Amino acid sequence: MPYQFIIFDLETSDTGSKAEIFQLSAITQTGSMYPSYIMPKSNISHGASRVNNLTVEIKNGTRSLCKNSVPVAAMSIENALSSFIKFIQHACSINSCGTQSIPVLIGHNAAVFDVPVLLRNSGKLYDEQLDQINVNFGDSLLLIKSLIQSQHAPLKLTNRDYCRVNISSVYQCLFKDEFNAHDALEDVKALRKIFSPELAIDIRTIVNSSQIQTVCDARMDLDHIDKRLELFQTFVGGLYCPQASKSPITHSMTLKIAGSGLSYKDLYQT
């Protein structure tokens, strides 16, 4: 079956595990777009608002999602997720040759950020819906890193160094231009343009270097991340003291111990 690459991006209320989605956008290879704003249940952190200019404000007595203080039409997370599924289904519908493509949702740093946030906000029932239409996930950040490591010529700057791995730097390198970053819709449009003849890569390279994974595998990764975070917290204030000038163990060491499945109590008992 052929792949249908759907580039997606999220903007969230914060960066932690409780971050809510308030913008979900996607674009297909042919340019069909899915733009949505989502009303978060909580307020947006100052740090997030400073980056994306989105806030939750009271307008005419109503709680509203605003872009640059101007209200935007926002839907519930439930409606957004439902319409996103329909968008994916339509993008991968059976063509005139009688074949149905495999949807691959690709995002920049998706494996670490977008996919975990999407799965946390949607729940395991949504996993089943995604799995039913054979959705896979990919990460364009890993692809760009791989291309730079292999000294891919289109990503070389005029000073003979290579561009950085973020979307803005890659876009600037390829097109000598800028775009309105930190807006989910603008980000996916820019990333789609990056996946153009200028980047000079084929589908096999995208598939092999984006670490394509199933919904089931992504959920397992998320469960591991969340369990590691839970165990990590047991060390804070004990062996790991982030506010102290010198902590008994470092942040990275704490993550490694938590990642192995051990809590502070487990170490204490041994």
PDB file of C-alpha atoms in Angstrom:
ATOM      1  CA  MET A   1       0.000   0.000   0.000  1.00  0.00           C
ATOM      2  CA  PRO A   2       1.200   3.562  -0.684  1.00  0.00           C
ATOM      3  CA  TYR A   3       1.869   5.945   2.183  1.00  0.00           C
ATOM      4  CA  GLN A   4      -0.130   9.119   2.726  1.00  0.00           C
ATOM      5  CA  PHE A   5       2.055  11.505   4.692  1.00  0.00           C
ATOM      6  CA  ILE A   6       0.023  13.907   6.793  1.00  0.00           C
ATOM      7  CA  ILE A   7       2.055  16.582   8.523  1.00  0.00           C
ATOM      8  CA  PHE A   8       0.603  17.635  11.863  1.00  0.00           C
ATOM      9  CA  ASP A   9       1.470  20.009  14.669  1.00  0.00           C
ATOM     10  CA  LEU A  10       0.117  21.026  18.055  1.00  0.00           C
ATOM     11  CA  GLU A  11       0.207  24.105  20.225  1.00  0.00           C
ATOM     12  CA  THR A  12      -0.333  23.423  23.906  1.00  0.00           C
ATOM     13  CA  SER A  13      -1.175  25.216  27.127  1.00  0.00           C
ATOM     14  CA  ASP A  14       2.093  24.176  28.762  1.00  0.00           C
ATOM     15  CA  THR A  15       5.032  21.824  28.327  1.00  0.00           C
ATOM     16  CA  GLY A  16       4.359  19.329  31.123  1.00  0.00           C
ATOM     17  CA  SER A  17       2.495  16.042  31.145  1.00  0.00           C
ATOM     18  CA  LYS A  18      -0.783  17.870  31.861  1.00  0.00           C
ATOM     19  CA  ALA A  19      -0.507  20.104  28.787  1.00  0.00           C
ATOM     20  CA  GLU A  20      -3.761  20.613  26.892  1.00  0.00           C
ATOM     21  CA  ILE A  21      -4.027  20.991  23.132  1.00  0.00           C
ATOM     22  CA  PHE A  22      -5.446  24.318  21.990  1.00  0.00           C
ATOM     23  CA  GLN A  23      -4.393  24.203  18.344  1.00  0.00           C
ATOM     24  CA  LEU A  24      -4.251  21.120  16.126  1.00  0.00           C
ATOM     25  CA  SER A  25      -3.391  21.507  12.464  1.00  0.00           C
ATOM     26  CA  ALA A  26      -2.520  19.130   9.657  1.00  0.00           C
ATOM     27  CA  ILE A  27      -1.851  19.170   5.932  1.00  0.00           C
ATOM     28  CA  THR A  28      -1.700  16.398   3.346  1.00  0.00           C
ATOM     29  CA  GLN A  29       0.779  15.896   0.536  1.00  0.00           C
ATOM     30  CA  THR A  30      -1.744  17.416  -1.873  1.00  0.00           C
ATOM     31  CA  GLY A  31      -2.278  20.491   0.305  1.00  0.00           C
ATOM     32  CA  SER A  32      -5.609  19.676   1.978  1.00  0.00           C
ATOM     33  CA  MET A  33      -5.564  21.366   5.369  1.00  0.00           C
ATOM     34  CA  TYR A  34      -7.063  20.663   8.758  1.00  0.00           C
ATOM     35  CA  PRO A  35      -7.008  23.804  10.931  1.00  0.00           C
ATOM     36  CA  SER A  36      -8.573  23.835  14.394  1.00  0.00           C
ATOM     37  CA  TYR A  37      -8.485  25.821  17.586  1.00  0.00           C
ATOM     38  CA  ILE A  38      -9.512  24.029  20.766  1.00  0.00           C
ATOM     39  CA  MET A  39     -10.819  25.582  23.966  1.00  0.00           C
ATOM     40  CA  PRO A  40      -8.630  24.307  26.814  1.00  0.00           C
ATOM     41  CA  LYS A  41     -10.211  23.577  30.177  1.00  0.00           C
ATOM     42  CA  SER A  42      -7.406  25.373  32.012  1.00  0.00           C
ATOM     43  CA  ASN A  43      -5.624  28.628  31.273  1.00  0.00           C
ATOM     44  CA  ILE A  44      -2.579  28.885  29.033  1.00  0.00           C
ATOM     45  CA  SER A  45       0.755  29.338  30.767  1.00  0.00           C
ATOM     46  CA  HIS A  46       2.542  32.652  30.394  1.00  0.00           C
ATOM     47  CA  GLY A  47       5.466  30.930  28.702  1.00  0.00           C
ATOM     48  CA  ALA A  48       3.255  29.286  26.077  1.00  0.00           C
ATOM     49  CA  SER A  49       1.322  32.511  25.408  1.00  0.00           C
ATOM     50  CA  ARG A  50       4.528  34.449  24.955  1.00  0.00           C
ATOM     51  CA  VAL A  51       5.567  32.053  22.179  1.00  0.00           C
ATOM     52  CA  ASN A  52       2.297  31.554  20.281  1.00  0.00           C
ATOM     53  CA  ASN A  53       0.305  34.691  21.235  1.00  0.00           C
ATOM     54  CA  LEU A  54      -2.694  32.614  22.303  1.00  0.00           C
ATOM     55  CA  THR A  55      -4.535  33.379  25.523  1.00  0.00           C
ATOM     56  CA  VAL A  56      -7.768  32.514  27.279  1.00  0.00           C
ATOM     57  CA  GLU A  57      -9.690  35.701  28.044  1.00  0.00           C
ATOM     58  CA  ILE A  58     -13.162  36.762  29.095  1.00  0.00           C
ATOM     59  CA  LYS A  59     -14.844  38.513  26.168  1.00  0.00           C
ATOM     60  CA  ASN A  60     -18.389  39.842  26.613  1.00  0.00           C
ATOM     61  CA  GLY A  61     -18.752  37.653  29.663  1.00  0.00           C
ATOM     62  CA  THR A  62     -17.684  34.507  27.811  1.00  0.00           C
ATOM     63  CA  ARG A  63     -14.464  32.542  28.206  1.00  0.00           C
ATOM     64  CA  SER A  64     -12.761  32.772  24.817  1.00  0.00           C
ATOM     65  CA  LEU A  65      -9.606  31.541  23.147  1.00  0.00           C
ATOM     66  CA  CYS A  66      -7.822  34.521  21.629  1.00  0.00           C
ATOM     67  CA  LYS A  67      -5.009  35.033  19.152  1.00  0.00           C
ATOM     68  CA  ASN A  68      -3.302  38.382  19.745  1.00  0.00           C
ATOM     69  CA  SER A  69      -6.273  39.197  22.031  1.00  0.00           C
ATOM     70  CA  VAL A  70      -8.773  38.619  19.184  1.00  0.00           C
ATOM     71  CA  PRO A  71     -11.260  35.750  19.787  1.00  0.00           C
ATOM     72  CA  VAL A  72     -10.978  32.752  17.461  1.00  0.00           C
ATOM     73  CA  ALA A  73     -13.568  30.061  16.789  1.00  0.00           C
ATOM     74  CA  ALA A  74     -12.643  27.196  19.103  1.00  0.00           C
ATOM     75  CA  MET A  75     -14.208  23.765  19.494  1.00  0.00           C
ATOM     76  CA  SER A  76     -14.077  21.168  22.235  1.00  0.00           C
ATOM     77  CA  ILE A  77     -11.235  18.662  22.306  1.00  0.00           C
ATOM     78  CA  GLU A  78     -13.768  15.887  21.664  1.00  0.00           C
ATOM     79  CA  ASN A  79     -15.069  17.536  18.488  1.00  0.00           C
ATOM     80  CA  ALA A  80     -11.565  18.341  17.300  1.00  0.00           C
ATOM     81  CA  LEU A  81     -10.352  14.764  17.702  1.00  0.00           C
ATOM     82  CA  SER A  82     -13.449  13.407  15.968  1.00  0.00           C
ATOM     83  CA  SER A  83     -13.099  15.745  12.993  1.00  0.00           C
ATOM     84  CA  PHE A  84      -9.364  15.010  12.806  1.00  0.00           C
ATOM     85  CA  ILE A  85     -10.105  11.293  12.409  1.00  0.00           C
ATOM     86  CA  LYS A  86     -12.495  12.109   9.560  1.00  0.00           C
ATOM     87  CA  PHE A  87      -9.836  14.283   7.930  1.00  0.00           C
ATOM     88  CA  ILE A  88      -7.347  11.400   8.049  1.00  0.00           C
ATOM     89  CA  GLN A  89      -9.917   8.953   6.680  1.00  0.00           C
ATOM     90  CA  HIS A  90     -10.775  11.261   3.799  1.00  0.00           C
ATOM     91  CA  ALA A  91      -7.099  11.826   2.987  1.00  0.00           C
ATOM     92  CA  CYS A  92      -6.533   8.078   2.776  1.00  0.00           C
ATOM     93  CA  SER A  93      -9.754   7.081   1.034  1.00  0.00           C
ATOM     94  CA  ILE A  94      -9.664   4.466  -1.713  1.00  0.00           C
ATOM     95  CA  ASN A  95      -8.455   5.968  -4.987  1.00  0.00           C
ATOM     96  CA  SER A  96      -9.487   5.231  -8.565  1.00  0.00           C
ATOM     97  CA  CYS A  97      -7.075   2.294  -8.661  1.00  0.00           C
ATOM     98  CA  GLY A  98      -8.888   0.652  -5.767  1.00  0.00           C
ATOM     99  CA  THR A  99      -6.049   1.063  -3.280  1.00  0.00           C
ATOM    100  CA  GLN A 100      -6.125   2.726   0.116  1.00  0.00           C
ATOM    101  CA  SER A 101      -3.061   4.498   1.433  1.00  0.00           C
ATOM    102  CA  ILE A 102      -1.494   4.079   4.864  1.00  0.00           C
ATOM    103  CA  PRO A 103      -1.677   7.310   6.886  1.00  0.00           C
ATOM    104  CA  VAL A 104       1.575   8.437   8.476  1.00  0.00           C
ATOM    105  CA  LEU A 105       1.251  11.431  10.789  1.00  0.00           C
ATOM    106  CA  ILE A 106       4.585  13.239  10.737  1.00  0.00           C
ATOM    107  CA  GLY A 107       5.505  16.033  13.111  1.00  0.00           C
ATOM    108  CA  HIS A 108       8.719  17.809  14.020  1.00  0.00           C
ATOM    109  CA  ASN A 109       9.891  16.362  17.337  1.00  0.00           C
ATOM    110  CA  ALA A 110       6.648  14.391  17.313  1.00  0.00           C
ATOM    111  CA  ALA A 111       8.066  11.338  19.079  1.00  0.00           C
ATOM    112  CA  VAL A 112       8.987  13.397  22.136  1.00  0.00           C
ATOM    113  CA  PHE A 113       6.239  16.021  22.128  1.00  0.00           C
ATOM    114  CA  ASP A 114       3.310  15.939  19.687  1.00  0.00           C
ATOM    115  CA  VAL A 115       2.490  12.228  19.769  1.00  0.00           C
ATOM    116  CA  PRO A 116       2.623  11.874  23.582  1.00  0.00           C
ATOM    117  CA  VAL A 117       0.507  15.019  23.991  1.00  0.00           C
ATOM    118  CA  LEU A 118      -2.024  13.830  21.412  1.00  0.00           C
ATOM    119  CA  LEU A 119      -2.351  10.410  23.051  1.00  0.00           C
ATOM    120  CA  ARG A 120      -2.584  11.864  26.568  1.00  0.00           C
ATOM    121  CA  ASN A 121      -5.347  14.245  25.513  1.00  0.00           C
ATOM    122  CA  SER A 122      -7.316  11.639  23.582  1.00  0.00           C
ATOM    123  CA  GLY A 123      -7.211   8.458  25.658  1.00  0.00           C
ATOM    124  CA  LYS A 124      -6.948   4.785  24.758  1.00  0.00           C
ATOM    125  CA  LEU A 125     -10.328   4.642  23.012  1.00  0.00           C
ATOM    126  CA  TYR A 126      -8.930   7.099  20.473  1.00  0.00           C
ATOM    127  CA  ASP A 127      -5.927   4.796  20.069  1.00  0.00           C
ATOM    128  CA  GLU A 128      -8.315   2.123  18.851  1.00  0.00           C
ATOM    129  CA  GLN A 129      -9.908   4.504  16.351  1.00  0.00           C
ATOM    130  CA  LEU A 130      -6.504   5.485  14.988  1.00  0.00           C
ATOM    131  CA  ASP A 131      -5.435   1.860  14.863  1.00  0.00           C
ATOM    132  CA  GLN A 132      -8.573   0.881  12.944  1.00  0.00           C
ATOM    133  CA  ILE A 133      -7.530   3.146  10.076  1.00  0.00           C
ATOM    134  CA  ASN A 134      -3.912   1.942  10.308  1.00  0.00           C
ATOM    135  CA  VAL A 135      -2.406   5.250  11.449  1.00  0.00           C
ATOM    136  CA  ASN A 136       1.344   5.403  11.998  1.00  0.00           C
ATOM    137  CA  PHE A 137       3.519   8.170  13.421  1.00  0.00           C
ATOM    138  CA  GLY A 138       6.813   9.601  12.198  1.00  0.00           C
ATOM    139  CA  ASP A 139       9.240  12.280  13.359  1.00  0.00           C
ATOM    140  CA  SER A 140      10.719  14.728  10.853  1.00  0.00           C
ATOM    141  CA  LEU A 141      13.237  15.969  13.431  1.00  0.00           C
ATOM    142  CA  LEU A 142      14.892  12.546  13.389  1.00  0.00           C
ATOM    143  CA  LEU A 143      14.855  12.643   9.594  1.00  0.00           C
ATOM    144  CA  ILE A 144      16.578  16.041   9.465  1.00  0.00           C
ATOM    145  CA  LYS A 145      19.166  14.907  12.023  1.00  0.00           C
ATOM    146  CA  SER A 146      19.893  11.856   9.898  1.00  0.00           C
ATOM    147  CA  LEU A 147      20.256  13.961   6.751  1.00  0.00           C
ATOM    148  CA  ILE A 148      22.664  16.356   8.444  1.00  0.00           C
ATOM    149  CA  GLN A 149      24.710  13.474   9.845  1.00  0.00           C
ATOM    150  CA  SER A 150      24.998  12.078   6.321  1.00  0.00           C
ATOM    151  CA  GLN A 151      26.044  15.553   5.079  1.00  0.00           C
ATOM    152  CA  HIS A 152      23.015  15.986   2.847  1.00  0.00           C
ATOM    153  CA  ALA A 153      24.022  18.756   0.438  1.00  0.00           C
ATOM    154  CA  PRO A 154      20.756  20.782   0.360  1.00  0.00           C
ATOM    155  CA  LEU A 155      21.106  21.404   4.113  1.00  0.00           C
ATOM    156  CA  LYS A 156      24.597  22.894   3.811  1.00  0.00           C
ATOM    157  CA  LEU A 157      24.917  26.615   4.517  1.00  0.00           C
ATOM    158  CA  THR A 158      27.034  29.045   2.536  1.00  0.00           C
ATOM    159  CA  ASN A 159      29.710  28.933   5.260  1.00  0.00           C
ATOM    160  CA  ARG A 160      29.932  25.150   4.688  1.00  0.00           C
ATOM    161  CA  ASP A 161      28.354  24.346   8.039  1.00  0.00           C
ATOM    162  CA  TYR A 162      24.964  22.654   8.164  1.00  0.00           C
ATOM    163  CA  CYS A 163      21.739  24.242   9.316  1.00  0.00           C
ATOM    164  CA  ARG A 164      20.255  23.559  12.730  1.00  0.00           C
ATOM    165  CA  VAL A 165      17.547  20.916  12.999  1.00  0.00           C
ATOM    166  CA  ASN A 166      14.563  23.147  13.832  1.00  0.00           C
ATOM    167  CA  ILE A 167      11.974  23.918  11.151  1.00  0.00           C
ATOM    168  CA  SER A 168      12.850  27.623  10.934  1.00  0.00           C
ATOM    169  CA  SER A 169      16.532  26.922  10.264  1.00  0.00           C
ATOM    170  CA  VAL A 170      15.813  24.245   7.650  1.00  0.00           C
ATOM    171  CA  TYR A 171      13.264  26.496   5.952  1.00  0.00           C
ATOM    172  CA  GLN A 172      15.709  29.408   5.906  1.00  0.00           C
ATOM    173  CA  CYS A 173      18.440  27.168   4.492  1.00  0.00           C
ATOM    174  CA  LEU A 174      16.299  25.800   1.663  1.00  0.00           C
ATOM    175  CA  PHE A 175      14.271  28.866   0.701  1.00  0.00           C
ATOM    176  CA  LYS A 176      16.244  31.834   2.091  1.00  0.00           C
ATOM    177  CA  ASP A 177      13.032  32.986   3.718  1.00  0.00           C
ATOM    178  CA  GLU A 178      11.143  32.937   7.015  1.00  0.00           C
ATOM    179  CA  PHE A 179       7.641  31.934   8.073  1.00  0.00           C
ATOM    180  CA  ASN A 180       5.346  32.619  11.020  1.00  0.00           C
ATOM    181  CA  ALA A 181       6.603  29.912  13.376  1.00  0.00           C
ATOM    182  CA  HIS A 182       4.844  28.703  16.544  1.00  0.00           C
ATOM    183  CA  ASP A 183       1.468  28.694  14.828  1.00  0.00           C
ATOM    184  CA  ALA A 184       0.423  25.089  14.194  1.00  0.00           C
ATOM    185  CA  LEU A 185      -1.089  25.780  10.770  1.00  0.00           C
ATOM    186  CA  GLU A 186       1.885  27.827   9.583  1.00  0.00           C
ATOM    187  CA  ASP A 187       4.268  25.195  10.935  1.00  0.00           C
ATOM    188  CA  VAL A 188       2.663  22.348   8.969  1.00  0.00           C
ATOM    189  CA  LYS A 189       2.542  24.431   5.798  1.00  0.00           C
ATOM    190  CA  ALA A 190       6.240  25.207   6.196  1.00  0.00           C
ATOM    191  CA  LEU A 191       7.140  21.582   6.876  1.00  0.00           C
ATOM    192  CA  ARG A 192       5.170  20.460   3.816  1.00  0.00           C
ATOM    193  CA  LYS A 193       7.155  22.928   1.727  1.00  0.00           C
ATOM    194  CA  ILE A 194      10.372  21.534   3.206  1.00  0.00           C
ATOM    195  CA  PHE A 195       9.324  18.084   1.935  1.00  0.00           C
ATOM    196  CA  SER A 196       9.630  19.415  -1.603  1.00  0.00           C
ATOM    197  CA  PRO A 197      12.084  18.747  -4.453  1.00  0.00           C
ATOM    198  CA  GLU A 198      14.484  21.208  -2.802  1.00  0.00           C
ATOM    199  CA  LEU A 199      15.173  18.722  -0.001  1.00  0.00           C
ATOM    200  CA  ALA A 200      15.910  16.029  -2.595  1.00  0.00           C
ATOM    201  CA  ILE A 201      14.852  12.905  -0.698  1.00  0.00           C
ATOM    202  CA  ASP A 202      12.662   9.962  -1.634  1.00  0.00           C
ATOM    203  CA  ILE A 203       9.869   8.173   0.208  1.00  0.00           C
ATOM    204  CA  ARG A 204      12.178   5.363   1.314  1.00  0.00           C
ATOM    205  CA  THR A 205      14.442   7.878   3.066  1.00  0.00           C
ATOM    206  CA  ILE A 206      11.475   9.476   4.818  1.00  0.00           C
ATOM    207  CA  VAL A 207      10.174   6.120   6.018  1.00  0.00           C
ATOM    208  CA  ASN A 208      13.557   4.766   7.102  1.00  0.00           C
ATOM    209  CA  SER A 209      14.764   7.916   8.866  1.00  0.00           C
ATOM    210  CA  SER A 210      11.563   9.147  10.543  1.00  0.00           C
ATOM    211  CA  GLN A 211      11.298   6.095  12.812  1.00  0.00           C
ATOM    212  CA  ILE A 212       7.766   5.216  11.740  1.00  0.00           C
ATOM    213  CA  GLN A 213       5.852   3.525  14.554  1.00  0.00           C
ATOM    214  CA  THR A 214       2.367   2.175  15.123  1.00  0.00           C
ATOM    215  CA  VAL A 215      -0.161   3.664  17.519  1.00  0.00           C
ATOM    216  CA  CYS A 216       0.356   0.681  19.824  1.00  0.00           C
ATOM    217  CA  ASP A 217       4.110   1.249  19.951  1.00  0.00           C
ATOM    218  CA  ALA A 218       3.601   4.978  20.533  1.00  0.00           C
ATOM    219  CA  ARG A 219       1.259   4.244  23.442  1.00  0.00           C
ATOM    220  CA  MET A 220       3.794   1.835  24.947  1.00  0.00           C
ATOM    221  CA  ASP A 221       6.473   4.525  24.678  1.00  0.00           C
ATOM    222  CA  LEU A 222       4.132   7.014  26.345  1.00  0.00           C
ATOM    223  CA  ASP A 223       3.345   4.619  29.189  1.00  0.00           C
ATOM    224  CA  HIS A 224       7.083   4.162  29.718  1.00  0.00           C
ATOM    225  CA  ILE A 225       7.670   7.941  29.694  1.00  0.00           C
ATOM    226  CA  ASP A 226       4.866   8.550  32.185  1.00  0.00           C
ATOM    227  CA  LYS A 227       6.038   5.741  34.466  1.00  0.00           C
ATOM    228  CA  ARG A 228       9.581   7.093  34.338  1.00  0.00           C
ATOM    229  CA  LEU A 229       8.303  10.554  35.270  1.00  0.00           C
ATOM    230  CA  GLU A 230       6.340   9.094  38.173  1.00  0.00           C
ATOM    231  CA  LEU A 231       9.420   7.287  39.482  1.00  0.00           C
ATOM    232  CA  PHE A 232      11.606  10.338  38.821  1.00  0.00           C
ATOM    233  CA  GLN A 233       9.455  12.405  41.166  1.00  0.00           C
ATOM    234  CA  THR A 234      10.196  10.012  44.043  1.00  0.00           C
ATOM    235  CA  PHE A 235      13.853  11.091  43.933  1.00  0.00           C
ATOM    236  CA  VAL A 236      13.166  14.845  44.018  1.00  0.00           C
ATOM    237  CA  GLY A 237      14.128  16.254  47.389  1.00  0.00           C
ATOM    238  CA  GLY A 238      15.967  13.059  48.294  1.00  0.00           C
ATOM    239  CA  LEU A 239      18.860  11.926  46.145  1.00  0.00           C
ATOM    240  CA  TYR A 240      18.057  14.512  43.485  1.00  0.00           C
ATOM    241  CA  CYS A 241      17.890  18.103  44.706  1.00  0.00           C
ATOM    242  CA  PRO A 242      17.376  20.426  41.716  1.00  0.00           C
ATOM    243  CA  GLN A 243      17.486  23.586  43.843  1.00  0.00           C
ATOM    244  CA  ALA A 244      20.683  22.659  45.663  1.00  0.00           C
ATOM    245  CA  SER A 245      24.084  23.866  44.505  1.00  0.00           C
ATOM    246  CA  LYS A 246      25.295  20.277  44.531  1.00  0.00           C
ATOM    247  CA  SER A 247      22.847  17.388  44.264  1.00  0.00           C
ATOM    248  CA  PRO A 248      23.889  13.852  45.321  1.00  0.00           C
ATOM    249  CA  ILE A 249      22.936  12.617  41.835  1.00  0.00           C
ATOM    250  CA  THR A 250      22.398  14.495  38.578  1.00  0.00           C
ATOM    251  CA  HIS A 251      19.217  14.970  36.584  1.00  0.00           C
ATOM    252  CA  SER A 252      20.369  12.584  33.845  1.00  0.00           C
ATOM    253  CA  MET A 253      21.376   9.939  36.368  1.00  0.00           C
ATOM    254  CA  THR A 254      17.978  10.233  38.060  1.00  0.00           C
ATOM    255  CA  LEU A 255      16.253   9.748  34.708  1.00  0.00           C
ATOM    256  CA  LYS A 256      18.333   6.651  33.998  1.00  0.00           C
ATOM    257  CA  ILE A 257      17.493   5.104  37.363  1.00  0.00           C
ATOM    258  CA  ALA A 258      13.794   5.922  36.970  1.00  0.00           C
ATOM    259  CA  GLY A 259      13.891   4.588  33.417  1.00  0.00           C
ATOM    260  CA  SER A 260      15.122   1.255  34.734  1.00  0.00           C
ATOM    261  CA  GLY A 261      11.928   0.966  36.788  1.00  0.00           C
ATOM    262  CA  LEU A 262      13.369   1.795  40.207  1.00  0.00           C
ATOM    263  CA  SER A 263      11.961   4.325  42.663  1.00  0.00           C
ATOM    264  CA  TYR A 264      13.754   6.058  45.527  1.00  0.00           C
ATOM    265  CA  LYS A 265      12.054   3.632  47.910  1.00  0.00           C
ATOM    266  CA  ASP A 266      13.398   0.675  45.930  1.00  0.00           C
ATOM    267  CA  LEU A 267      16.962   1.965  46.312  1.00  0.00           C
ATOM    268  CA  TYR A 268      16.447   2.809  49.967  1.00  0.00           C
ATOM    269  CA  GLN A 269      15.244  -0.716  50.737  1.00  0.00           C
ATOM    270  CA  THR A 270      18.240  -2.282  49.047  1.00  0.00           C
TER     271      THR A 270
END
